[in-house]
Short mmCIF file of C-alpha atoms and ligand atoms in Angstrom, two decimals:
data_model
loop_
_atom_site.label_atom_id
_atom_site.label_comp_id
_atom_site.label_asym_id
_atom_site.label_seq_id
_atom_site.Cartn_x
_atom_site.Cartn_y
_atom_site.Cartn_z
CA MET G 1 3.84 172.43 56.49
CA ALA G 2 0.20 171.53 57.23
CA VAL G 3 -0.95 167.96 56.67
CA VAL G 4 -4.59 167.22 55.98
CA THR G 5 -5.77 163.63 56.16
CA LEU G 6 -9.00 163.01 54.31
CA ALA G 7 -11.22 160.05 55.13
CA ALA G 8 -11.55 158.85 51.52
CA GLU G 9 -10.55 159.67 47.96
CA ASP G 10 -13.86 161.47 47.43
CA ASP G 11 -14.09 163.09 50.89
CA PHE G 12 -15.47 166.43 49.77
CA ASP G 13 -16.75 167.47 53.20
CA GLY G 14 -13.38 166.79 54.80
CA TRP G 15 -11.57 168.69 52.05
CA ARG G 16 -13.97 171.62 52.31
CA ALA G 17 -13.69 171.96 56.08
CA ALA G 18 -9.88 171.83 55.99
CA ALA G 19 -9.63 174.13 52.98
CA ARG G 20 -11.80 176.79 54.64
CA ARG G 21 -9.76 176.64 57.80
CA LEU G 22 -6.42 176.83 56.01
CA SER G 23 -7.46 179.54 53.60
CA LEU G 24 -8.79 181.66 56.48
CA ALA G 25 -5.51 181.14 58.29
CA GLY G 26 -3.68 182.38 55.19
CA VAL G 27 -1.81 179.11 54.52
CA PRO G 28 -0.52 179.02 50.91
CA ALA G 29 -1.22 175.96 48.76
CA ALA G 30 2.48 175.12 48.63
CA ASP G 31 2.52 174.64 52.42
CA ILE G 32 -0.17 171.98 52.54
CA VAL G 33 0.10 168.24 52.06
CA TRP G 34 -3.12 166.42 51.31
CA GLN G 35 -3.33 162.71 52.03
CA VAL G 36 -6.04 160.08 52.10
CA GLY G 37 -6.50 157.58 54.92
CA ASP G 38 -3.13 156.42 56.14
CA THR G 39 -1.27 156.97 52.89
CA PRO G 40 2.24 157.94 54.04
CA VAL G 41 3.08 161.60 53.81
CA ASP G 42 5.89 162.48 51.47
CA LEU G 43 7.52 165.05 53.73
CA PHE G 44 10.94 165.83 55.02
CA GLY G 45 10.08 166.26 58.62
CA GLY G 46 6.55 164.90 59.01
CA GLY G 47 3.47 167.08 59.07
CA ALA G 48 1.61 169.32 61.42
CA GLU G 49 -2.07 169.70 62.16
CA PRO G 50 -3.92 172.21 59.97
CA ALA G 51 -3.58 175.78 61.17
CA ALA G 52 -6.34 177.55 63.06
CA ALA G 53 -8.35 180.28 61.36
CA ALA G 54 -8.25 183.92 62.43
CA PRO G 55 -11.18 184.55 64.80
CA GLY G 56 -14.22 186.22 63.21
CA ALA G 57 -12.94 185.82 59.65
CA ILE G 58 -15.62 185.50 56.96
CA PHE G 59 -15.44 182.93 54.22
CA SER G 60 -17.31 183.04 50.96
CA VAL G 61 -16.77 181.52 47.51
CA PRO G 62 -19.14 181.30 44.53
CA ARG G 63 -21.68 178.50 44.75
CA ALA G 64 -20.65 177.34 41.25
CA PHE G 65 -17.21 176.55 42.62
CA LEU G 66 -18.60 174.26 45.30
CA SER G 67 -20.54 172.16 42.86
CA LEU G 68 -17.56 172.05 40.50
CA ALA G 69 -15.27 171.03 43.36
CA GLU G 70 -17.67 168.36 44.61
CA THR G 71 -17.53 166.70 41.21
CA ALA G 72 -13.84 167.29 40.45
CA ILE G 73 -12.78 165.82 43.79
CA CYS G 74 -13.84 162.41 42.50
CA HIS G 75 -11.10 162.62 39.85
CA ARG G 76 -8.15 160.27 40.11
CA ASP G 77 -5.51 163.01 39.74
CA PRO G 78 -3.56 163.11 43.04
CA GLN G 79 -3.10 166.85 42.65
CA ARG G 80 -6.80 167.60 42.68
CA PHE G 81 -6.97 168.59 46.37
CA ALA G 82 -4.15 171.10 45.96
CA LEU G 83 -5.49 172.47 42.67
CA LEU G 84 -8.92 172.95 44.15
CA TYR G 85 -7.41 174.65 47.16
CA THR G 86 -5.43 177.03 44.93
CA LEU G 87 -8.57 178.00 43.07
CA LEU G 88 -10.60 178.34 46.25
CA ASP G 89 -7.99 180.57 47.78
CA ARG G 90 -7.95 182.75 44.70
CA LEU G 91 -11.75 182.98 44.47
CA ARG G 92 -11.92 184.59 47.89
CA THR G 93 -10.38 187.74 46.42
CA GLN G 94 -11.33 187.28 42.74
CA PRO G 95 -14.73 185.54 42.76
CA GLY G 96 -15.29 186.33 39.06
CA SER G 97 -12.34 184.20 37.97
CA ILE G 98 -14.50 181.06 38.21
CA ASP G 99 -16.10 182.20 34.93
CA ASP G 100 -12.79 182.72 33.16
CA GLU G 101 -12.79 179.72 30.87
CA ALA G 102 -9.40 180.67 29.43
CA ASP G 103 -7.72 180.42 32.82
CA PRO G 104 -5.54 177.26 32.85
CA LEU G 105 -6.47 176.31 36.42
CA VAL G 106 -10.20 176.78 35.87
CA ARG G 107 -9.91 174.78 32.65
CA ARG G 108 -7.99 171.98 34.28
CA ILE G 109 -10.50 171.63 37.09
CA ALA G 110 -13.46 171.88 34.69
CA GLY G 111 -11.79 169.14 32.64
CA MET G 112 -11.55 166.93 35.72
CA ALA G 113 -15.22 167.50 36.52
CA LYS G 114 -16.12 166.63 32.94
CA ALA G 115 -14.13 163.39 33.10
CA VAL G 116 -15.90 162.50 36.35
CA ARG G 117 -19.34 163.18 34.88
CA ARG G 118 -18.45 161.07 31.88
CA ASP G 119 -17.33 158.19 34.08
CA ILE G 120 -20.53 158.46 36.09
CA HIS G 121 -22.48 158.21 32.86
CA LYS G 122 -20.41 155.20 31.73
CA MET G 123 -21.07 153.39 34.98
CA ARG G 124 -24.82 153.99 34.61
CA ALA G 125 -24.79 152.85 31.01
CA PHE G 126 -22.40 149.90 31.07
CA LEU G 127 -22.76 148.27 34.46
CA ARG G 128 -24.49 144.88 34.16
CA PHE G 129 -25.93 142.93 37.04
CA ARG G 130 -25.76 139.16 37.15
CA GLU G 131 -28.30 137.21 39.11
CA ILE G 132 -27.18 134.80 41.81
CA GLY G 133 -28.96 132.69 44.40
CA GLU G 134 -32.58 131.66 44.60
CA GLY G 135 -35.62 132.49 46.71
CA ASP G 136 -34.65 134.62 49.69
CA GLU G 137 -31.03 134.40 48.68
CA ARG G 138 -31.64 135.91 45.24
CA ARG G 139 -29.55 138.98 44.54
CA PHE G 140 -27.79 140.77 41.72
CA VAL G 141 -24.09 141.37 41.55
CA ALA G 142 -22.15 143.58 39.17
CA TRP G 143 -18.46 144.05 38.62
CA PHE G 144 -17.31 147.43 37.37
CA GLU G 145 -13.97 149.18 36.97
CA PRO G 146 -14.47 152.93 37.16
CA GLU G 147 -11.75 155.29 36.03
CA GLN G 148 -12.49 157.87 38.71
CA HIS G 149 -13.59 157.69 42.35
CA ILE G 150 -17.28 157.73 41.47
CA VAL G 151 -18.79 154.70 43.18
CA ARG G 152 -20.10 156.58 46.21
CA ALA G 153 -21.30 159.50 44.10
CA ASN G 154 -23.19 157.11 41.82
CA ALA G 155 -24.63 154.75 44.45
CA GLY G 156 -27.77 156.86 44.97
CA PHE G 157 -28.64 156.50 41.31
CA PHE G 158 -28.56 152.69 41.53
CA VAL G 159 -30.55 152.72 44.77
CA ARG G 160 -33.29 154.78 43.10
CA ARG G 161 -33.16 152.81 39.87
CA PHE G 162 -33.09 149.33 41.39
CA ALA G 163 -34.89 150.05 44.65
CA THR G 164 -36.67 146.70 44.79
CA MET G 165 -33.67 144.52 44.04
CA ARG G 166 -31.02 143.36 46.45
CA TRP G 167 -27.75 144.09 44.77
CA SER G 168 -24.02 144.54 45.15
CA ILE G 169 -21.69 146.56 43.01
CA LEU G 170 -18.12 145.36 43.30
CA THR G 171 -15.24 147.55 42.18
CA PRO G 172 -11.49 147.36 42.84
CA GLU G 173 -11.56 150.14 45.45
CA LEU G 174 -14.96 150.02 47.06
CA SER G 175 -18.02 147.79 47.06
CA VAL G 176 -21.55 148.89 47.81
CA HIS G 177 -24.43 146.66 48.86
CA TRP G 178 -28.17 147.40 48.85
CA ASP G 179 -30.52 145.09 50.73
CA GLY G 180 -33.71 146.90 49.71
CA GLU G 181 -33.49 149.26 52.67
CA THR G 182 -29.94 150.12 53.56
CA LEU G 183 -26.86 150.90 51.57
CA THR G 184 -23.62 149.63 53.07
CA GLU G 185 -20.03 149.90 52.00
CA ALA G 186 -17.30 147.31 52.00
CA PRO G 187 -13.71 147.22 50.75
CA GLY G 188 -12.85 146.71 47.12
CA ALA G 189 -13.17 143.31 45.46
CA THR G 190 -11.79 141.44 42.47
CA LYS G 191 -13.51 140.34 39.30
CA ALA G 192 -13.29 136.76 40.54
CA ASP G 193 -15.68 137.71 43.37
CA ALA G 194 -18.42 138.50 40.85
CA PRO G 195 -20.43 135.87 38.97
CA ASP G 196 -19.88 135.49 35.27
CA GLY G 197 -23.01 135.10 33.18
CA ASP G 198 -26.51 133.87 34.03
CA PRO G 199 -29.92 133.26 32.43
CA LEU G 200 -30.80 136.96 32.58
CA GLU G 201 -28.08 137.58 30.08
CA GLN G 202 -29.83 135.44 27.50
CA THR G 203 -32.92 137.65 27.80
CA TRP G 204 -30.80 140.74 27.60
CA ALA G 205 -28.95 139.45 24.55
CA THR G 206 -32.22 138.72 22.77
CA TYR G 207 -33.41 142.22 23.51
CA TYR G 208 -30.15 143.72 22.31
CA VAL G 209 -30.33 141.87 18.99
CA SER G 210 -33.85 143.16 18.49
CA ILE G 211 -32.93 146.80 19.05
CA PHE G 212 -29.63 146.67 17.19
CA ASN G 213 -29.82 149.09 14.30
CA PRO G 214 -27.05 148.49 11.77
CA ALA G 215 -27.60 151.83 10.05
CA ARG G 216 -26.58 153.53 13.26
CA VAL G 217 -23.40 151.60 13.83
CA LYS G 218 -20.35 153.79 13.59
CA ILE G 219 -17.50 151.64 14.73
CA GLY G 220 -15.27 154.57 15.67
CA ALA G 221 -18.00 156.32 17.61
CA MET G 222 -19.01 153.06 19.24
CA LEU G 223 -15.51 152.36 20.46
CA LYS G 224 -15.20 155.91 21.70
CA GLU G 225 -18.47 155.72 23.58
CA MET G 226 -18.14 152.17 24.75
CA PRO G 227 -14.41 151.64 25.23
CA ARG G 228 -13.31 148.05 24.89
CA LYS G 229 -12.39 147.88 28.55
CA TYR G 230 -16.12 147.82 29.38
CA TRP G 231 -16.93 145.18 26.81
CA LYS G 232 -15.68 142.25 28.81
CA ASN G 233 -18.26 142.88 31.51
CA MET G 234 -21.21 143.41 29.17
CA PRO G 235 -23.03 140.35 27.84
CA GLU G 236 -24.38 142.02 24.70
CA THR G 237 -21.00 143.05 23.37
CA ALA G 238 -20.16 139.45 22.54
CA LEU G 239 -22.92 139.73 19.93
CA VAL G 240 -21.70 142.90 18.30
CA PRO G 241 -19.09 141.53 15.87
CA GLY G 242 -21.62 139.05 14.45
CA LEU G 243 -24.30 141.68 14.21
CA ILE G 244 -22.02 144.06 12.39
CA ALA G 245 -20.91 141.33 10.03
CA GLY G 246 -24.52 140.57 9.12
CA ALA G 247 -25.52 144.17 9.03
CA GLN G 248 -24.80 145.12 5.46
CA ALA G 249 -27.89 143.63 3.90
CA ARG G 250 -30.16 145.15 6.53
CA GLU G 251 -28.42 148.46 6.21
CA ALA G 252 -28.86 148.51 2.43
CA GLY G 253 -32.60 148.00 2.90
CA MET G 254 -32.85 150.83 5.37
CA ILE G 255 -30.79 153.20 3.31
CA ALA G 256 -32.95 152.54 0.27
CA ASN G 257 -35.74 154.22 2.16
CA ALA G 258 -33.76 157.37 2.64
CA ARG G 259 -32.60 159.77 -0.03
CA ALA G 260 -29.92 158.56 -2.42
CA GLU G 261 -27.55 161.30 -1.44
CA ILE G 262 -26.82 161.81 2.25
CA GLY G 263 -25.02 165.01 3.09
CA GLY G 264 -21.87 163.64 4.67
CA ASN G 265 -21.22 166.83 6.57
CA SER G 266 -24.70 166.96 8.03
CA GLN G 267 -24.36 163.41 9.21
CA ALA G 268 -21.06 164.15 10.90
CA ALA G 269 -22.48 167.34 12.40
CA TRP G 270 -25.51 165.46 13.67
CA GLU G 271 -23.34 162.79 15.27
CA ALA G 272 -21.27 165.48 16.96
CA LEU G 273 -24.45 167.11 18.21
CA ARG G 274 -25.75 163.85 19.61
CA GLU G 275 -22.42 163.31 21.36
CA GLU G 276 -22.60 166.75 22.88
CA ALA G 277 -26.16 166.19 24.07
CA LYS G 278 -25.02 163.16 26.07
CA GLY G 279 -23.40 165.52 28.55
CA CYS G 280 -26.32 167.96 28.64
CA THR G 281 -26.80 169.74 31.96
CA ARG G 282 -28.90 172.61 30.63
CA CYS G 283 -31.57 171.89 33.22
CA HIS G 284 -31.75 169.71 36.32
CA LEU G 285 -33.53 166.82 34.58
CA TYR G 286 -30.24 165.14 33.65
CA LYS G 287 -29.55 164.32 37.31
CA PRO G 288 -32.01 161.51 38.04
CA ALA G 289 -32.29 160.35 34.40
CA THR G 290 -30.25 157.45 33.05
CA GLN G 291 -29.19 159.21 29.86
CA THR G 292 -30.07 161.78 27.23
CA VAL G 293 -32.56 160.39 24.74
CA PHE G 294 -31.61 162.13 21.54
CA GLY G 295 -33.59 162.13 18.31
CA GLU G 296 -32.97 159.44 15.71
CA GLY G 297 -33.49 159.02 12.00
CA PRO G 298 -31.88 160.07 8.74
CA VAL G 299 -30.39 163.55 8.60
CA ASP G 300 -32.21 164.18 5.35
CA ALA G 301 -35.62 163.10 6.66
CA ARG G 302 -38.51 165.09 5.21
CA LEU G 303 -40.75 164.38 8.15
CA MET G 304 -39.93 165.15 11.78
CA LEU G 305 -42.06 163.72 14.57
CA VAL G 306 -41.75 165.51 17.90
CA GLY G 307 -42.92 163.91 21.13
CA GLU G 308 -43.03 165.30 24.64
CA GLN G 309 -40.16 163.67 26.48
CA ALA G 310 -38.50 160.32 26.95
CA GLY G 311 -40.53 157.90 29.06
CA ASP G 312 -39.37 155.20 31.45
CA GLN G 313 -38.42 152.70 28.77
CA GLU G 314 -36.88 155.30 26.49
CA ASP G 315 -34.74 156.48 29.39
CA LEU G 316 -33.36 152.96 29.78
CA ALA G 317 -32.98 152.18 26.08
CA GLY G 318 -31.64 155.62 25.10
CA ARG G 319 -34.00 155.78 22.10
CA PRO G 320 -37.19 157.76 21.58
CA PHE G 321 -40.60 156.11 21.39
CA VAL G 322 -39.73 152.50 22.17
CA GLY G 323 -42.23 151.99 25.03
CA PRO G 324 -46.03 151.54 24.85
CA ALA G 325 -46.65 154.97 23.28
CA GLY G 326 -43.93 154.21 20.75
CA GLN G 327 -45.51 150.91 19.83
CA LEU G 328 -48.84 152.61 19.22
CA LEU G 329 -47.08 155.28 17.18
CA ASP G 330 -45.34 152.61 15.09
CA ARG G 331 -48.68 150.94 14.35
CA ALA G 332 -50.33 154.23 13.40
CA LEU G 333 -47.40 155.23 11.19
CA ALA G 334 -47.57 151.92 9.38
CA GLU G 335 -51.32 152.36 8.81
CA ALA G 336 -50.68 155.88 7.56
CA GLY G 337 -48.17 154.53 5.04
CA ILE G 338 -45.17 156.12 6.75
CA ASP G 339 -41.90 154.28 7.18
CA ARG G 340 -40.65 155.24 10.64
CA SER G 341 -37.04 154.64 9.67
CA ALA G 342 -37.33 157.37 7.00
CA ALA G 343 -38.64 159.90 9.52
CA TYR G 344 -36.69 161.76 12.19
CA VAL G 345 -38.20 161.03 15.60
CA THR G 346 -37.33 163.21 18.55
CA ASN G 347 -38.70 164.81 21.69
CA ALA G 348 -39.18 168.36 22.95
CA VAL G 349 -37.42 167.35 26.18
CA LYS G 350 -34.54 164.89 25.99
CA HIS G 351 -34.44 163.61 29.57
CA PHE G 352 -37.08 161.58 31.39
CA LYS G 353 -38.83 163.64 34.05
CA PHE G 354 -40.42 161.54 36.73
CA GLU G 355 -41.52 161.35 40.33
CA GLN G 356 -40.28 158.45 42.37
CA ARG G 357 -43.28 156.85 44.10
CA GLY G 358 -42.06 153.96 46.14
CA LYS G 359 -40.38 151.72 43.64
CA ARG G 360 -41.99 153.24 40.55
CA ARG G 361 -40.97 156.13 38.35
CA ILE G 362 -44.08 158.07 37.44
CA HIS G 363 -43.98 160.32 34.38
CA ALA G 364 -44.11 164.04 35.23
CA LYS G 365 -44.93 166.75 32.71
CA PRO G 366 -42.02 169.02 31.78
CA ASP G 367 -42.53 172.68 32.66
CA GLY G 368 -41.91 175.77 30.55
CA GLY G 369 -38.35 176.24 31.83
CA GLU G 370 -37.40 172.67 30.99
CA ILE G 371 -38.97 172.89 27.53
CA GLN G 372 -37.14 176.14 26.96
CA ALA G 373 -33.80 174.79 28.16
CA CYS G 374 -34.12 171.78 25.85
CA HIS G 375 -35.14 173.90 22.86
CA TRP G 376 -31.44 174.38 22.27
CA TRP G 377 -31.21 170.79 21.01
CA ILE G 378 -34.29 170.67 18.84
CA ASP G 379 -33.28 173.95 17.23
CA GLN G 380 -29.99 172.43 16.24
CA GLU G 381 -31.56 169.17 15.12
CA ARG G 382 -33.85 171.22 12.88
CA MET G 383 -30.99 173.29 11.52
CA LEU G 384 -29.26 170.14 10.33
CA ILE G 385 -32.28 168.22 9.13
CA ARG G 386 -34.44 171.09 7.86
CA PRO G 387 -37.57 168.95 7.63
CA PRO G 388 -40.24 170.52 5.42
CA VAL G 389 -42.97 168.88 7.54
CA THR G 390 -43.12 168.41 11.30
CA VAL G 391 -45.76 166.73 13.42
CA ALA G 392 -46.05 167.85 17.04
CA LEU G 393 -47.43 164.97 19.09
CA GLY G 394 -49.39 166.43 22.00
CA ALA G 395 -49.52 169.72 23.84
CA THR G 396 -45.92 169.83 25.09
CA ALA G 397 -44.49 169.22 21.63
CA ALA G 398 -46.92 171.78 20.18
CA ARG G 399 -45.81 174.30 22.80
CA ALA G 400 -42.17 173.65 22.00
CA MET G 401 -42.68 173.96 18.25
CA LEU G 402 -45.10 176.88 18.20
CA GLY G 403 -43.44 178.74 21.07
CA LYS G 404 -46.63 179.24 23.07
CA ILE G 405 -49.14 177.28 25.10
CA VAL G 406 -51.82 175.93 22.76
CA THR G 407 -54.73 173.54 22.94
CA ILE G 408 -54.77 170.57 20.61
CA SER G 409 -58.41 171.12 19.61
CA ARG G 410 -57.72 174.68 18.43
CA THR G 411 -54.49 173.97 16.58
CA ARG G 412 -55.16 170.56 15.07
CA GLY G 413 -55.93 170.34 11.35
CA GLN G 414 -54.23 173.67 10.58
CA GLN G 415 -50.94 174.29 8.89
CA HIS G 416 -48.55 176.27 11.13
CA THR G 417 -45.42 177.83 9.72
CA LEU G 418 -42.31 177.59 11.86
CA ALA G 419 -39.52 180.16 12.07
CA ASP G 420 -37.33 178.09 9.75
CA GLY G 421 -40.07 178.00 7.10
CA GLY G 422 -41.08 174.37 7.73
CA GLU G 423 -44.73 173.51 8.19
CA CYS G 424 -45.99 172.03 11.42
CA TRP G 425 -49.10 169.98 12.14
CA VAL G 426 -50.38 169.36 15.63
CA THR G 427 -52.04 166.15 16.70
CA VAL G 428 -52.63 164.19 19.90
CA HIS G 429 -49.93 162.32 21.77
CA PRO G 430 -50.09 158.51 21.43
CA SER G 431 -50.19 158.10 25.20
CA TYR G 432 -53.41 160.12 25.26
CA LEU G 433 -54.90 157.41 23.03
CA LEU G 434 -53.67 154.73 25.41
CA ARG G 435 -55.51 156.37 28.29
CA ILE G 436 -58.98 156.42 26.68
CA ASP G 437 -61.14 153.78 28.38
CA ASP G 438 -64.16 153.92 26.12
CA ARG G 439 -63.46 151.52 23.26
CA ALA G 440 -65.53 153.26 20.59
CA ARG G 441 -64.05 156.65 21.40
CA ALA G 442 -60.55 155.22 21.49
CA ASP G 443 -61.05 153.70 18.01
CA ASP G 444 -62.41 156.95 16.69
CA GLU G 445 -59.55 159.02 18.12
CA TYR G 446 -57.04 156.53 16.81
CA ARG G 447 -58.49 156.79 13.28
CA GLN G 448 -58.20 160.58 13.43
CA PHE G 449 -54.61 160.25 14.63
CA VAL G 450 -53.77 157.98 11.67
CA GLU G 451 -55.40 160.50 9.32
CA ASP G 452 -53.30 163.33 10.80
CA LEU G 453 -50.16 161.29 10.24
CA ARG G 454 -51.23 160.32 6.73
CA ASN G 455 -51.79 163.97 5.83
CA ALA G 456 -48.36 164.92 7.17
CA GLY G 457 -46.69 162.00 5.40
CA GLN G 458 -48.24 162.95 2.07
CA ARG G 459 -47.23 166.58 2.49
CA ALA G 460 -43.69 165.49 3.28
CA LEU G 461 -43.58 163.41 0.10
CA ALA G 462 -44.96 166.29 -1.93
CA ALA G 463 -42.35 168.63 -0.46
CA ALA G 464 -39.53 166.43 -1.75
N1 LIG M 501 -43.52 159.76 24.95
C1 LIG M 501 -42.87 160.73 24.27
O1 LIG M 501 -43.36 161.84 24.10
N2 LIG M 501 -41.67 160.44 23.77
C2 LIG M 501 -41.10 159.28 23.88
O2 LIG M 501 -39.98 159.12 23.38
C3 LIG M 501 -41.79 158.27 24.58
C4 LIG M 501 -43.01 158.53 25.11
#
């Protein structure tokens, strides 16, 4: 029996080195005991050091396995090391079996990786910092209880996202601390070690009330997405019952703006689609982003507005067009006589693409591959919503909708017919308007933008 002692629950490098050595030496999975730290080994006669590999032996497994294993190893299942080893050993002779989705082992490991990714997402979405100390002592502390061993895997995200803050994330197994320059680890903590509420929470609660949209509340979906176990550590959740209770009147007003009959099936299908998009990994942009920013609006909207991609604020809020460009869009829509809540607002690319410059996240333009990869989602959004009129805001949206690179000046003011029969109008992106320095020109461009929206809004009404 070979005993492998890994340094930590998520020690992928240690597992990989031992697994290579043992597989090369021909040791079957049943003859290996995997343990972490000094966890006692459950063996009859104690364990031996891992076997040595045959000299000159070559080792190769599909790259897809390594990335799957690196994620799945963060799962809490104690059998994960052995299961991964079994698959690795098999892949050496049958490399194609990694793609066999019907294979129970592949499915089990893929399921573990999925659970890990989901937990990583939950930590990014539901962790809340509380401020403590003053002046030089000021720092932010968060308490979180992950389901999987994801703290180390997720720490880089928080370093990038909160690079300027000094913070600590406390969890039962492991704590991580960032002092603005260095990330350090410490043992696990208890909830009592973390502060419980501060003035920041009041600001956050005010913000949450302002973005709370009762028409989008689906209690079942909300509980599924935001399990109650996270609620106790999130200041805004204390507000939710009251908001829901007061929601009916607001909801009635919003629904009055939509069609009288909402296709129940389309709504359910759209919600399922949005759920699915949360785990999108169709291109690399999901990695540094906080979350997928899916489209929003009624499923029977007659007008679809398509932007380029989520920006910095949209990435944090999880909703399209809520930052400066969104505010300008809201103003222009109102002037054009269009009720935003009756339109479906989405983006060609559903993750925020940015370059990290120092502490700031600078918007970066999505490329053709990213637009193409994300087309999957807008195609499905369109299939459900079937909007008769679409407005492409800016060149990236126009490229996504028309399927080719176009210039705004050549395509604006013309009716384009999309593959699904809907009509599409191209106009400028609101952030282009925000960048114009010359006041008179900015006013002029803005007026034209409002006219483009008005035209589209009227055509959408006529198409009813
Ligand atoms: N710009 C976009 O194109 N979309 C958004 O959602 C925000 C800014």
